[in-house]
Coordinates of C-alpha atoms and ligand atoms in Angstrom, one line a residue:
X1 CA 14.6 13.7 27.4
X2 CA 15.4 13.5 23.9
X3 CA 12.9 13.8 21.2
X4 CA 13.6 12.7 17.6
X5 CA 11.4 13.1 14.6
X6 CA 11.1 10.3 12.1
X7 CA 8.1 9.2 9.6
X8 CA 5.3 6.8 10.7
X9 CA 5.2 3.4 8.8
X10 CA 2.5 1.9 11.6
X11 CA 0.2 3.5 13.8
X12 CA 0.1 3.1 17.5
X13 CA 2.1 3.9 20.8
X14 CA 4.7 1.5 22.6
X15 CA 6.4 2.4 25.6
X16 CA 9.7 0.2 27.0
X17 CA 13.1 -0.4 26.8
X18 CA 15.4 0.2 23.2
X19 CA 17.4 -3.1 22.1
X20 CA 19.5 -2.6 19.4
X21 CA 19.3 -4.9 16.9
X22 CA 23.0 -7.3 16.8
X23 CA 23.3 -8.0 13.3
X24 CA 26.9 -9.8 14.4
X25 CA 28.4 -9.0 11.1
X26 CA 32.2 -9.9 10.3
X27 CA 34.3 -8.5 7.6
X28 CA 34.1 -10.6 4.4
X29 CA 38.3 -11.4 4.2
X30 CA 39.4 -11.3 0.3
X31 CA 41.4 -14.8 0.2
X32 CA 43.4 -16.4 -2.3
X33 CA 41.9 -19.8 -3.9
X34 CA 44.1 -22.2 -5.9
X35 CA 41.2 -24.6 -6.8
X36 CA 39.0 -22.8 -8.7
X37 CA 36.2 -25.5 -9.1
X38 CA 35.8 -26.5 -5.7
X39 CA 35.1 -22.8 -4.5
X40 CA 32.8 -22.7 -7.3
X41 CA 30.9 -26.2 -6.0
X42 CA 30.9 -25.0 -2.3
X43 CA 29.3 -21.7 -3.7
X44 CA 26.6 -24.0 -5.7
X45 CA 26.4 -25.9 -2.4
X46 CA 25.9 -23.2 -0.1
X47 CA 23.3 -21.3 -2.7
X48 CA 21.0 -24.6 -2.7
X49 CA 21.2 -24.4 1.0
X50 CA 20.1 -21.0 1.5
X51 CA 17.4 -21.3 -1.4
X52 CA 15.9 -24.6 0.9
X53 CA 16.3 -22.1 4.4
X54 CA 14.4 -19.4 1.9
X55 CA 11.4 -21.9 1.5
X56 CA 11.4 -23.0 5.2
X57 CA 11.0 -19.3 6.4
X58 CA 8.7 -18.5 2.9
X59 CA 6.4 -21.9 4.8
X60 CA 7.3 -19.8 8.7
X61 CA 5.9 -16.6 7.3
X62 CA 3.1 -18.1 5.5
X63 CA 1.4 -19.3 9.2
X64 CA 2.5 -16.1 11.2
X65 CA 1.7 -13.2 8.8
X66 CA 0.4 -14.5 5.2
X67 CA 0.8 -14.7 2.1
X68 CA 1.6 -11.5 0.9
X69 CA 3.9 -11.2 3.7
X70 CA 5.8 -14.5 3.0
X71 CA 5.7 -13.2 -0.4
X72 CA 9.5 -11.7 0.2
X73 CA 11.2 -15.0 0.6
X74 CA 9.5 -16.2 -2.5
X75 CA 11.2 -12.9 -4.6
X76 CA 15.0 -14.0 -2.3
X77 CA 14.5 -17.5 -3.7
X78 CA 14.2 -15.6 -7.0
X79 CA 17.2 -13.0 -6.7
X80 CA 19.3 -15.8 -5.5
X81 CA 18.4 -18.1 -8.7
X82 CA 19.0 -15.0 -10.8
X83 CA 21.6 -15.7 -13.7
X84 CA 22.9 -12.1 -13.5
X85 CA 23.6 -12.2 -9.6
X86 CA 25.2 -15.8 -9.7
X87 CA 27.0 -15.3 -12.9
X88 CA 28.5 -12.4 -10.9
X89 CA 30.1 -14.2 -7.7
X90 CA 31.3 -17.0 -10.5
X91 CA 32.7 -14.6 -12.8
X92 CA 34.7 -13.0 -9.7
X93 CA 36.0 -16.5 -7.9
X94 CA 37.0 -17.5 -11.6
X95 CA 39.1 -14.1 -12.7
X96 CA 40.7 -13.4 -9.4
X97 CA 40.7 -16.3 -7.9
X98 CA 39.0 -15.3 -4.6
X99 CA 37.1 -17.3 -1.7
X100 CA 33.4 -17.2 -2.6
X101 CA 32.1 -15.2 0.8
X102 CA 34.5 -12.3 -0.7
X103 CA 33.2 -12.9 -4.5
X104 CA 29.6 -13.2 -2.9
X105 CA 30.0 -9.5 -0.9
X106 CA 31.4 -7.6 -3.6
X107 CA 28.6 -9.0 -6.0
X108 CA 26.0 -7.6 -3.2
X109 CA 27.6 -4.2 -2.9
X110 CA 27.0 -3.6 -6.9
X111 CA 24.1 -5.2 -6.9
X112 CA 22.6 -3.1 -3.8
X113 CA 24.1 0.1 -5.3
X114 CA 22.5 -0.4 -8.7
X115 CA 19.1 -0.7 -7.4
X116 CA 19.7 2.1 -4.8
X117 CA 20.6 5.0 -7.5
X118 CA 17.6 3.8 -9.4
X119 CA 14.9 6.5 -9.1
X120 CA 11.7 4.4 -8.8
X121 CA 10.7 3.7 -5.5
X122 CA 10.1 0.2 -5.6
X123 CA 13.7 -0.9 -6.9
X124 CA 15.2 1.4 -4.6
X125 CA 14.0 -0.9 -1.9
X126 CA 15.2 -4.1 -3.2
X127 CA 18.5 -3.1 -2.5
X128 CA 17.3 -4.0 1.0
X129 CA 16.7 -7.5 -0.6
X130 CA 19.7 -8.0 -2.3
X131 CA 21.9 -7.4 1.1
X132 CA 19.8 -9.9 2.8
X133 CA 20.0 -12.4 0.4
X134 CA 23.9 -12.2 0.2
X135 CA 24.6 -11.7 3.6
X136 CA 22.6 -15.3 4.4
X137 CA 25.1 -16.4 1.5
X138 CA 28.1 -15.4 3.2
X139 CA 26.6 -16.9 6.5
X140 CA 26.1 -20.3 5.5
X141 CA 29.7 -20.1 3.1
X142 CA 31.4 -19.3 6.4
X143 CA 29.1 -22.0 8.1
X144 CA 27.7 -19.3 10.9
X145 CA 24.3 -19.6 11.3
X146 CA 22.7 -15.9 10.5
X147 CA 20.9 -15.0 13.8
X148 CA 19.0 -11.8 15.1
X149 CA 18.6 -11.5 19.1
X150 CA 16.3 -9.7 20.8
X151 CA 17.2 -10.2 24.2
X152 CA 14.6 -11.2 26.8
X153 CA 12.7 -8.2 27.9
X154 CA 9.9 -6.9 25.1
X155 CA 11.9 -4.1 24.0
X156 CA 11.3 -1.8 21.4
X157 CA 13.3 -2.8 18.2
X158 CA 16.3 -0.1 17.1
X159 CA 18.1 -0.9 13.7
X160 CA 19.8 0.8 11.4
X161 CA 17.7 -1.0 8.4
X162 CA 15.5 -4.1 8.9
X163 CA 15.9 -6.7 6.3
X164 CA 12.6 -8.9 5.7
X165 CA 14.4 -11.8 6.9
X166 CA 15.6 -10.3 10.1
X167 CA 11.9 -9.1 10.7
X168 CA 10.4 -13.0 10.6
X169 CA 13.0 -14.1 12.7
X170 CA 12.2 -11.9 15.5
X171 CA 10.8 -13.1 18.3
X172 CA 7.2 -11.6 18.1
X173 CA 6.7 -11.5 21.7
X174 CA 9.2 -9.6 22.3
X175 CA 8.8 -6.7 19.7
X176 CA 6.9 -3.7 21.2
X177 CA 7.8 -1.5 18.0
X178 CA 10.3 -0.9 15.0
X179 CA 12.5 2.2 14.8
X180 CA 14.7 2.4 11.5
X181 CA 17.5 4.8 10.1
X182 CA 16.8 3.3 6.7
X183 CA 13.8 1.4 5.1
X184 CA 11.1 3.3 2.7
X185 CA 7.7 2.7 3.3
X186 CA 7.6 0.6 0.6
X187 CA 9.9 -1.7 1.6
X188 CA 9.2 -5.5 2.6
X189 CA 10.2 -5.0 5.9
X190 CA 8.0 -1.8 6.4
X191 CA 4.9 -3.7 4.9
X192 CA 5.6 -6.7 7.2
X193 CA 5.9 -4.5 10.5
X194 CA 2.6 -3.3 9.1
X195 CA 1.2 -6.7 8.9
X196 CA 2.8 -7.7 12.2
X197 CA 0.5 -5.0 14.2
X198 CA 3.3 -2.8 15.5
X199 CA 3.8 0.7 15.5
X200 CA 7.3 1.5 13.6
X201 CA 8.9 4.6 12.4
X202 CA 11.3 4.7 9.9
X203 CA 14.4 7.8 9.1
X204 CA 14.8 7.9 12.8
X205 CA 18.8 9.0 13.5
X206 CA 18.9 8.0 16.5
X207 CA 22.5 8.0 19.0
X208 CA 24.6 5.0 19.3
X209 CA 24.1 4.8 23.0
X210 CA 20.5 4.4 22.8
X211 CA 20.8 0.4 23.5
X212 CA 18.5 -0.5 26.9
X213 CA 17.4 3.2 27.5
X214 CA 13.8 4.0 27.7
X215 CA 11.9 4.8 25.0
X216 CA 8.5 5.7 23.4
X217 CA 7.4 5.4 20.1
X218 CA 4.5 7.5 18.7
X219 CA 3.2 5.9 16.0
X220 CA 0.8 8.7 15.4
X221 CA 3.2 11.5 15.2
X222 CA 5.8 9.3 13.7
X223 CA 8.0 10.6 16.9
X224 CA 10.5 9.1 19.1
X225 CA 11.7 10.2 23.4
X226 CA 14.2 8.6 24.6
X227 CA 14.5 9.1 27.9
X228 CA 11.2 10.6 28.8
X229 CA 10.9 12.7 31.6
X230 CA 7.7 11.7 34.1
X231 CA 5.1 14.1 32.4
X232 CA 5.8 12.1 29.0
X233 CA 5.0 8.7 30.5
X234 CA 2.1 10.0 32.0
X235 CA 0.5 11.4 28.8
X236 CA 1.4 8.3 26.7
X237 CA 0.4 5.6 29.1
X238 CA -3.0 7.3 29.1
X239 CA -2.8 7.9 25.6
X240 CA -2.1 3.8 25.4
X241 CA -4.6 3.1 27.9
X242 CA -7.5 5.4 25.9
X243 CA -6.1 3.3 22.4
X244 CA -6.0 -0.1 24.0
X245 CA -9.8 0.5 25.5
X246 CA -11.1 1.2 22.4
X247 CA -9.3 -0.9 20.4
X248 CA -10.6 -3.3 22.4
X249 CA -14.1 -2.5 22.0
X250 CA -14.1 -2.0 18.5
X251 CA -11.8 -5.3 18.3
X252 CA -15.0 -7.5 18.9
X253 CA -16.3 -6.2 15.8
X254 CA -13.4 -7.6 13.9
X255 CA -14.6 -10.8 11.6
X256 CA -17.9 -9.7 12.3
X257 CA -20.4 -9.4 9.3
X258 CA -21.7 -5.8 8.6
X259 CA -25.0 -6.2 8.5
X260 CA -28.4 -4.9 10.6
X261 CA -30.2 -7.0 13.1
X262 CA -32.8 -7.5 9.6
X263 CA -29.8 -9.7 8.1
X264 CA -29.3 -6.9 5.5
X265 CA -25.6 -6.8 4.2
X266 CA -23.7 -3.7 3.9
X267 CA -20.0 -3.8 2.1
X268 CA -18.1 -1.9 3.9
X269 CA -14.7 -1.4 2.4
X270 CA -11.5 0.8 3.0
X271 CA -10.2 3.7 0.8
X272 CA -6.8 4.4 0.4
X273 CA -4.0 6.7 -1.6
X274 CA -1.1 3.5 -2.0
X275 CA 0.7 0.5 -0.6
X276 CA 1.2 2.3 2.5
X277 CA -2.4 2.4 3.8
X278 CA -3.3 -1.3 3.1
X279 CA -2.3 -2.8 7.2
X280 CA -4.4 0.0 7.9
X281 CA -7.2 -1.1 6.2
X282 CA -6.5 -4.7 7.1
X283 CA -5.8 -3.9 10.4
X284 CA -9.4 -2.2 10.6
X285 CA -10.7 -5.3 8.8
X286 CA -11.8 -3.7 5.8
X287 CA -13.4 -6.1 3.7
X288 CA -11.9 -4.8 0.6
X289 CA -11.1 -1.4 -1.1
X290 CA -13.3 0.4 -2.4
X291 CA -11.4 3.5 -3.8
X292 CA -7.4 3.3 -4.3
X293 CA -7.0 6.7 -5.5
X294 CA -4.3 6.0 -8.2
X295 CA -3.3 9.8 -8.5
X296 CA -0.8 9.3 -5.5
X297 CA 1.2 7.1 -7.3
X298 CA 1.0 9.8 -10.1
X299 CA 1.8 12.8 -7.4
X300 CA 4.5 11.1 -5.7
X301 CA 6.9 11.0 -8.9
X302 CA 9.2 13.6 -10.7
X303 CA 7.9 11.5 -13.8
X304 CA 5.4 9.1 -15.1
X305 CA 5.1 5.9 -13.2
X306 CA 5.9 3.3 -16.1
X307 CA 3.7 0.2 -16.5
X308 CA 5.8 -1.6 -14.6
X309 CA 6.1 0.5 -11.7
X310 CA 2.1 0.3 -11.8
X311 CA 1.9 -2.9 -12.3
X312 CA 4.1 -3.4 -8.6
X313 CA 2.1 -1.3 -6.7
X314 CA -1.1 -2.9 -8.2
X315 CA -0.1 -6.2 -7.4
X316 CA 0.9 -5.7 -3.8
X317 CA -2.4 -4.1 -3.1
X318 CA -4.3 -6.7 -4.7
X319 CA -1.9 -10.0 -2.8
X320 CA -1.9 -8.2 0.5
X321 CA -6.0 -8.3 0.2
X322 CA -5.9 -11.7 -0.6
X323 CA -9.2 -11.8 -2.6
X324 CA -10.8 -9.1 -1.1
X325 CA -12.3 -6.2 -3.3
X326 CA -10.0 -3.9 -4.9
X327 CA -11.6 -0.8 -6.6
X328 CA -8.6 0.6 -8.5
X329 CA -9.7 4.7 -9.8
X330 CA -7.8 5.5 -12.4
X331 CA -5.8 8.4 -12.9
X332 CA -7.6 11.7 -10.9
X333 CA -5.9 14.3 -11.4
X334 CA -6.5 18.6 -12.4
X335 CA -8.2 20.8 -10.0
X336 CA -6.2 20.8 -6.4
X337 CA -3.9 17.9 -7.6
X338 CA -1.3 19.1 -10.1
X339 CA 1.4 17.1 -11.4
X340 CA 4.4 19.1 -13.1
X341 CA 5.4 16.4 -15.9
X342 CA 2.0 16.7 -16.9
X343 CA 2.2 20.0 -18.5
X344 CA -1.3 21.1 -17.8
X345 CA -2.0 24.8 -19.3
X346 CA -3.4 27.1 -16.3
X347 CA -7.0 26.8 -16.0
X348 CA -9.4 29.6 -14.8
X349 CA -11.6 27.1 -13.3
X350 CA -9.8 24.1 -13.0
X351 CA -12.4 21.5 -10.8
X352 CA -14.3 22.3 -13.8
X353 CA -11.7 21.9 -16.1
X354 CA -9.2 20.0 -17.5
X355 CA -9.2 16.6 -14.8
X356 CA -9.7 12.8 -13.9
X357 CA -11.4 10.8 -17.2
X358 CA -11.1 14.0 -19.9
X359 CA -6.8 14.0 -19.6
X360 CA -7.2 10.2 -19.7
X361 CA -9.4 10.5 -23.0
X362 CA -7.2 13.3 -24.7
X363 CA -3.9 11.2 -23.5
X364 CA -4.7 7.8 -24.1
X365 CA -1.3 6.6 -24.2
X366 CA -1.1 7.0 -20.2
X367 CA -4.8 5.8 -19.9
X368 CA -3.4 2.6 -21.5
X369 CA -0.7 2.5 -19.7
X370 CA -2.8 2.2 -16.7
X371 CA -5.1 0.3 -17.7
X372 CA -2.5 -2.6 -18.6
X373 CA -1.2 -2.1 -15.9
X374 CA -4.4 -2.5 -13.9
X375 CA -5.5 -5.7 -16.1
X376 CA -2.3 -6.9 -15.5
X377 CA -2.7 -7.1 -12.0
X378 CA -6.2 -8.2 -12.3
X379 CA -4.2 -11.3 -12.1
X380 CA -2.8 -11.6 -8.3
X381 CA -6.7 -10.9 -6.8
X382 CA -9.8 -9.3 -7.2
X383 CA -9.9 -6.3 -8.9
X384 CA -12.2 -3.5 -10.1
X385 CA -11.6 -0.5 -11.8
X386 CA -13.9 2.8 -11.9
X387 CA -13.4 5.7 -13.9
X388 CA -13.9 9.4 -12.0
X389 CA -15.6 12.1 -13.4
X390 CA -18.0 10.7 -16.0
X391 CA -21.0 12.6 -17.4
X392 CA -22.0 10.6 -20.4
X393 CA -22.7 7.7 -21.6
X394 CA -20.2 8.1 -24.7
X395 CA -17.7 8.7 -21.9
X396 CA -18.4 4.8 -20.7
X397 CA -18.4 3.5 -24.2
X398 CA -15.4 5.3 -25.1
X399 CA -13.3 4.5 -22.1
X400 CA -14.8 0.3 -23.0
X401 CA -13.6 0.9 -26.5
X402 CA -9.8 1.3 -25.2
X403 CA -9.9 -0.9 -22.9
X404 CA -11.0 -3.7 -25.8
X405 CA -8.1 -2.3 -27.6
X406 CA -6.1 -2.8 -24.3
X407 CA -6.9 -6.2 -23.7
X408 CA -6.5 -7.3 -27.0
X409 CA -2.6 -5.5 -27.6
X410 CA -2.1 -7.8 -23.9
X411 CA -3.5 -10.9 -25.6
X412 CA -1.5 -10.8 -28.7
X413 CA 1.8 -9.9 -27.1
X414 CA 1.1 -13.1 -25.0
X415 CA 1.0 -11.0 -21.3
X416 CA -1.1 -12.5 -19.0
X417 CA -3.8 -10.4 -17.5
X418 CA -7.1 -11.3 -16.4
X419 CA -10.1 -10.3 -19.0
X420 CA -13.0 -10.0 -16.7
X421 CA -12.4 -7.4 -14.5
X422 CA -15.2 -5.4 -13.2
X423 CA -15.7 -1.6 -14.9
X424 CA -17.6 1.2 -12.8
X425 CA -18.1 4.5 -12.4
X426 CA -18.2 7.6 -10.0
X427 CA -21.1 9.2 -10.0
X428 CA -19.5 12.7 -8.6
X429 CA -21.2 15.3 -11.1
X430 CA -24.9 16.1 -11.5
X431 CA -24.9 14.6 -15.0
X432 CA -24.2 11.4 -14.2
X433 CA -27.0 11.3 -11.4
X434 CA -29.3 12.9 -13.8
X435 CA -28.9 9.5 -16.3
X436 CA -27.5 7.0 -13.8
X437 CA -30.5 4.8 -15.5
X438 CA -28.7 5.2 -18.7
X439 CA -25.0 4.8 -17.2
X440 CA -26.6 1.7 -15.2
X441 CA -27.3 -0.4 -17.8
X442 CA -23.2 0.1 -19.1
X443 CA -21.7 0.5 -15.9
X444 CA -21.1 -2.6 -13.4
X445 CA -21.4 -0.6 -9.9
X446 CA -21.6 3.1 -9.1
X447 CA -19.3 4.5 -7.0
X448 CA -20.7 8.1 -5.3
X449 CA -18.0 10.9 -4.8
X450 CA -19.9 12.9 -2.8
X451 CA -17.0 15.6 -2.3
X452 CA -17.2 16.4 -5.7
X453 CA -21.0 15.8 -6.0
X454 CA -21.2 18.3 -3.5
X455 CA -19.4 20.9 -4.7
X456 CA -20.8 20.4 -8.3
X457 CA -24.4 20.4 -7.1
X458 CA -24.6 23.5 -4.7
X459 CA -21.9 25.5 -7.3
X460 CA -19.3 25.6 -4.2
X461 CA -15.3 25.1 -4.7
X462 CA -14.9 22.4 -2.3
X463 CA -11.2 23.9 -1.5
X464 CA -12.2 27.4 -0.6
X465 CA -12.2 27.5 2.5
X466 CA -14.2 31.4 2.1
X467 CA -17.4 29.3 1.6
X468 CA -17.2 26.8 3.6
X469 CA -20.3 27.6 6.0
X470 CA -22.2 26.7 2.5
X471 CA -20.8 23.7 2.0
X472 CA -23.4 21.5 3.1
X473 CA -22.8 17.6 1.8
X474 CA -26.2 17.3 4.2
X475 CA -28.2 19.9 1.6
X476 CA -31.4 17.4 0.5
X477 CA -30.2 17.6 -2.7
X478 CA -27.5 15.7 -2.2
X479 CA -29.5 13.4 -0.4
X480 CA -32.1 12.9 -2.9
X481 CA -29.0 12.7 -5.8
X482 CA -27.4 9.9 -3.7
X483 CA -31.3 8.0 -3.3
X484 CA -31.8 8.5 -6.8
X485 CA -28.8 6.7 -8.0
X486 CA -28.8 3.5 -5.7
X487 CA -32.6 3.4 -7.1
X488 CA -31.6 3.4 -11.2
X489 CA -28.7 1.2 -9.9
X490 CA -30.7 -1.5 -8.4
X491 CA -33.1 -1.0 -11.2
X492 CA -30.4 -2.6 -13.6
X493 CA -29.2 -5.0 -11.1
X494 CA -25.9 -3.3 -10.4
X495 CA -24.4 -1.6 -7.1
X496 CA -24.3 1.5 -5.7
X497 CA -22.0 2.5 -3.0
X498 CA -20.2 5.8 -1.3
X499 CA -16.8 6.8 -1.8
X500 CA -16.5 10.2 -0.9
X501 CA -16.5 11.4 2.9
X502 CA -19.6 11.8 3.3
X503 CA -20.0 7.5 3.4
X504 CA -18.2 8.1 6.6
X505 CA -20.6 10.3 8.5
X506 CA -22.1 8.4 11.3
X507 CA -24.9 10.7 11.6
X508 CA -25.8 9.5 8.1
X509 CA -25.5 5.7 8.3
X510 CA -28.7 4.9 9.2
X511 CA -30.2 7.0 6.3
X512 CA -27.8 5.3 3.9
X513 CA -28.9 2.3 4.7
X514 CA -32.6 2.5 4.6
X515 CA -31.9 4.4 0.8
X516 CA -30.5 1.1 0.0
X517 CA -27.4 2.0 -0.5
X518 CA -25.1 -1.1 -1.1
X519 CA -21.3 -0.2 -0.2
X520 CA -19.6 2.4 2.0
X521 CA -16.2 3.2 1.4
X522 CA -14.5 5.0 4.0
X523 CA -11.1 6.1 5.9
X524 CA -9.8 2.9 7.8
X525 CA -10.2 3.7 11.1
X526 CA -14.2 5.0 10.4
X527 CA -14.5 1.1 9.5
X528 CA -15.3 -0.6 13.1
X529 CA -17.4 2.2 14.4
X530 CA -19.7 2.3 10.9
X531 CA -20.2 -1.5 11.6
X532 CA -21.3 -0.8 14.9
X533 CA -23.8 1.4 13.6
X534 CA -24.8 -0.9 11.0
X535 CA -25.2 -3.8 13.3
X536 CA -27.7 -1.7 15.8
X537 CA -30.1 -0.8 12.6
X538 CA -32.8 -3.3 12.7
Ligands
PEP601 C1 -15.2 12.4 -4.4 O1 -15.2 13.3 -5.2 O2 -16.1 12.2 -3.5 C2 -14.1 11.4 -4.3 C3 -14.2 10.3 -3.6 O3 -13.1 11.6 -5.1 P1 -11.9 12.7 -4.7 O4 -12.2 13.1 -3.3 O5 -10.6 11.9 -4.8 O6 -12.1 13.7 -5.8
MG602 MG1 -13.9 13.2 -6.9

């Protein structure tokens, strides 16, 4: 038995035979061309075709996984029309007089190359993209039809790097799990394996001769066996067994309202650090997000995230929900999470220090930058955005102030961004429970972060671990705080939910519910079993 370590993209076991993906792929032959213009029509001619095979699989993907994950094919159709990609393969047939397939493969290497020294994350993967779109080029230049076999067995799926397009044309029924070399989590194919329910790992080097042995995949430890001895199947077909029984309890909850036996509604969203986690909330059936904690995008760079980067990972979050909530957080960050670029002076006390809404105020050229970037996306669903840390009112009207500023800077440079966005709060510091009924009548929700509420109200660092026998998010007077604020919330009309982890203890559902509290924001997989809950209150 062979066991090969790799990093999760999806969740979840799968036990079966490896099939190798055939990707069938032929050198591209550099051939001479006397007539210049007719390689260039039959490049035009095969471009059109492949942009009208583009929209039949955008329509194909549309009905099996969505919009956001058709969404891919509508960017190929893009790349493809693309002046500086064209213009390339052209430029090439013209000045050396070459057949298109070979001007069309050189023109994907650069192209691929470019985006893969780039350092941002998300261009990286369109490199992914690019090959795909030029190798379906080259296919229908050389008139083979581009095809992806999966044999007949359900087999779990090996490839070096999935394309998007290869992904949709799988046959579904016969895909147990993705294992990759390549692919980021980020990529298309990644958020599409996601969408598709099955577990897949990614960074896997796995042998050559892998093709048709056993395998499992551990979605959960992001691990591969080849080969597994007996005591290995044994554990995961349990394991499988245990995750497919209650999966299949909790299933029946799925597209069920959360709400008591009384007919009282509960929202009962996801939270999540990026990208990555949305199938998981989706696959829980969050009904929206109710605290993307922007900081990871922050913590996972050597640098600012640019607008643009933002804007990306905003927008996928907010198409893959298709409509549903999205509570965006802007930036958290001092106390535990420390980012480099930032330059932050060493704090005695940082939790109480230099973090979340006070950088954002003292920095407001990265606070804008969010924030456009965030209004930008308000665009492509339905967005919020809450601000973490607050303890005054002048806090709120400060923060509104810029984003007026913000909004109007969009307007006049003509970007398109959507006006009305929600604005809330956290209420995670004493303060701001003390005059919620102040902050209620500026804020549109309240958002409680009862990790930091905690920690603020009984004077214990919620990350040392020396005191944590006194750190007691159950202490009444976190109770009352949280009873007090859903009270001057609903006394203005607006909102109140939980974000912190608290929202997710089971022993407290019940009371949050009966305190009125509106919305509970938890950790995907708490989702099903908190509407269970819910819908045995009466
Ligand atoms: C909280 O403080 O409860 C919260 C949700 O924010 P974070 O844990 O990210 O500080
Ligand atoms: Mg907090």
């Amino acid at each position: 038995m062979i066991k090969l370590q790799g990093k999760t993209v999806f969740a979840g076991i799968a036990i079966g035979p490896a099939a190798v993906l055939e990707k069938k792929d032929s050198p591209v032959k550099r051939e001479h061309v006397d007539n210049v213009e007719a390689e260039l029509l039959r490049l035009e001619q095969a471009r059109e075709r492949v942009l009208l095979e583009l929209a039949e699989l955008y329509e194909r993907a549309l009905s099996q996984v969505g919009e956001s994950g058709a969404e891919v094919f509508g960017v190929h159709q893009m790349m493809l029309e693309d002046e500086d990609y064209s213009g390339s393969i052209k430029n090439i047939i013209e000045s050396e007089k070459v057949n298109a397939e070979y001007a069309a493969a050189v023109t994907g290497d650069n192209f691929s190359e470019m985006f893969e020294s780039m350092d941002d994350e998300y261009m990286k993967a369109r490199a992914a993209d690019i090959k795909d779109i030029t190798e379906r080029l080259i296919k229908t230049l050389s008139g083979k039809k581009s095809s992806v076999e999966t044999g007949d067995v359900a087999s779990v799926i090996i490839a070096e790097d999935l394309t998007p397009g290869e992904t949709v044309q799988l046959d579904k029924s016969k895909v147990l799990a993705f294992v990759a070399w390549y692919g980021s989590t980020n990529s298309c194919a990644a958020i599409l394996a996601r969408t598709l329910n099955v577990p897949a790992l990614i960074g896997v080097d796995y042998p050559e001769d892998i093709d048709k042995k056993p395998v499992i995949v551990d979605g959960n430890e992001g691990a591969l066996y080849i080969d597994p001895d007996e005591e290995t199947i044994k554990k995961y077909e349990s394991l499988k067994e245990a995750e497919k029984a209650k999966k299949q309890m909790l299933a029946e909850l799925k597209g069920k309202p959360t709400e008591t036996r009384g007919g009282r509604r509960i929202k009962l969203y996801a939270n999540i650090g990026g990208v990555s986690d949305v199938a998981y909330a989706l696959q829980n059936d969050a009904e929206g997000i109710g605290l993307f904690r922007s900081e990871f995008l922050y913590l996972s760079k050597e640098d600012y995230p640019d607008e643009e980067e933002q804007f990306q990972v905003y927008k996928i979050v907010l198409q893959n929900m298709a409509g549903k909530k999205v509570i965006i957080r802007t930036l958290d960050i001092g106390a535990d999470k420390k980012i480099d670029y930032f330059k932050l002076d060493e704090e005695e006390n940082p939790a109480m220090g230099f973090r979340a809404i006070r950088i954002c105020l003292e920095m407001p050229e990265i606070f804008k930058t969010q924030l456009r970037a965030i209004f930008r996306a308000g665009v492509y669903g339905n967005a919020a955005v809450m601000y973490p840390m607050i303890i005054s009112v002048e806090e709120l009207r400060e923060i509104k102030s810029i984003v007026e500023e913000v909004k109007a800077e969009l307007s006049e440079q003509g970007i398109p961004f959507k006006p009305d966005i929600e604005q809330g709060i956290m209420i995670e510091t004493p303060a701001a429970v003390m005059i919620s009924d102040l902050l209620a009548k500026e804020a549109d929700f309240f958002s409680i972060g009862t990790n930091d509420l905690t920690q603020y109200t009984l004077a214990i660092d919620r990350q040392n671990s020396k005191i944590d026998r006194f750190y007691d998010p159950h202490h009444e007077a976190v109770l009352r705080m949280i009873e007090t604020v859903v009270k001057n919330a609903h006394a203005e009309g607006i909102w109140a939910g939980i974000c912190g982890e608290l929202g997710a203890d089971v022993s407290l559902t019940e009371r949050f519910v009966e305190m009125g509290v509106d919305e509970l924001s938890v950790s995907p997989t708490f989702i099903l079993p908190i509407r269970k809950i819910i819908r045995n209150i009466e």
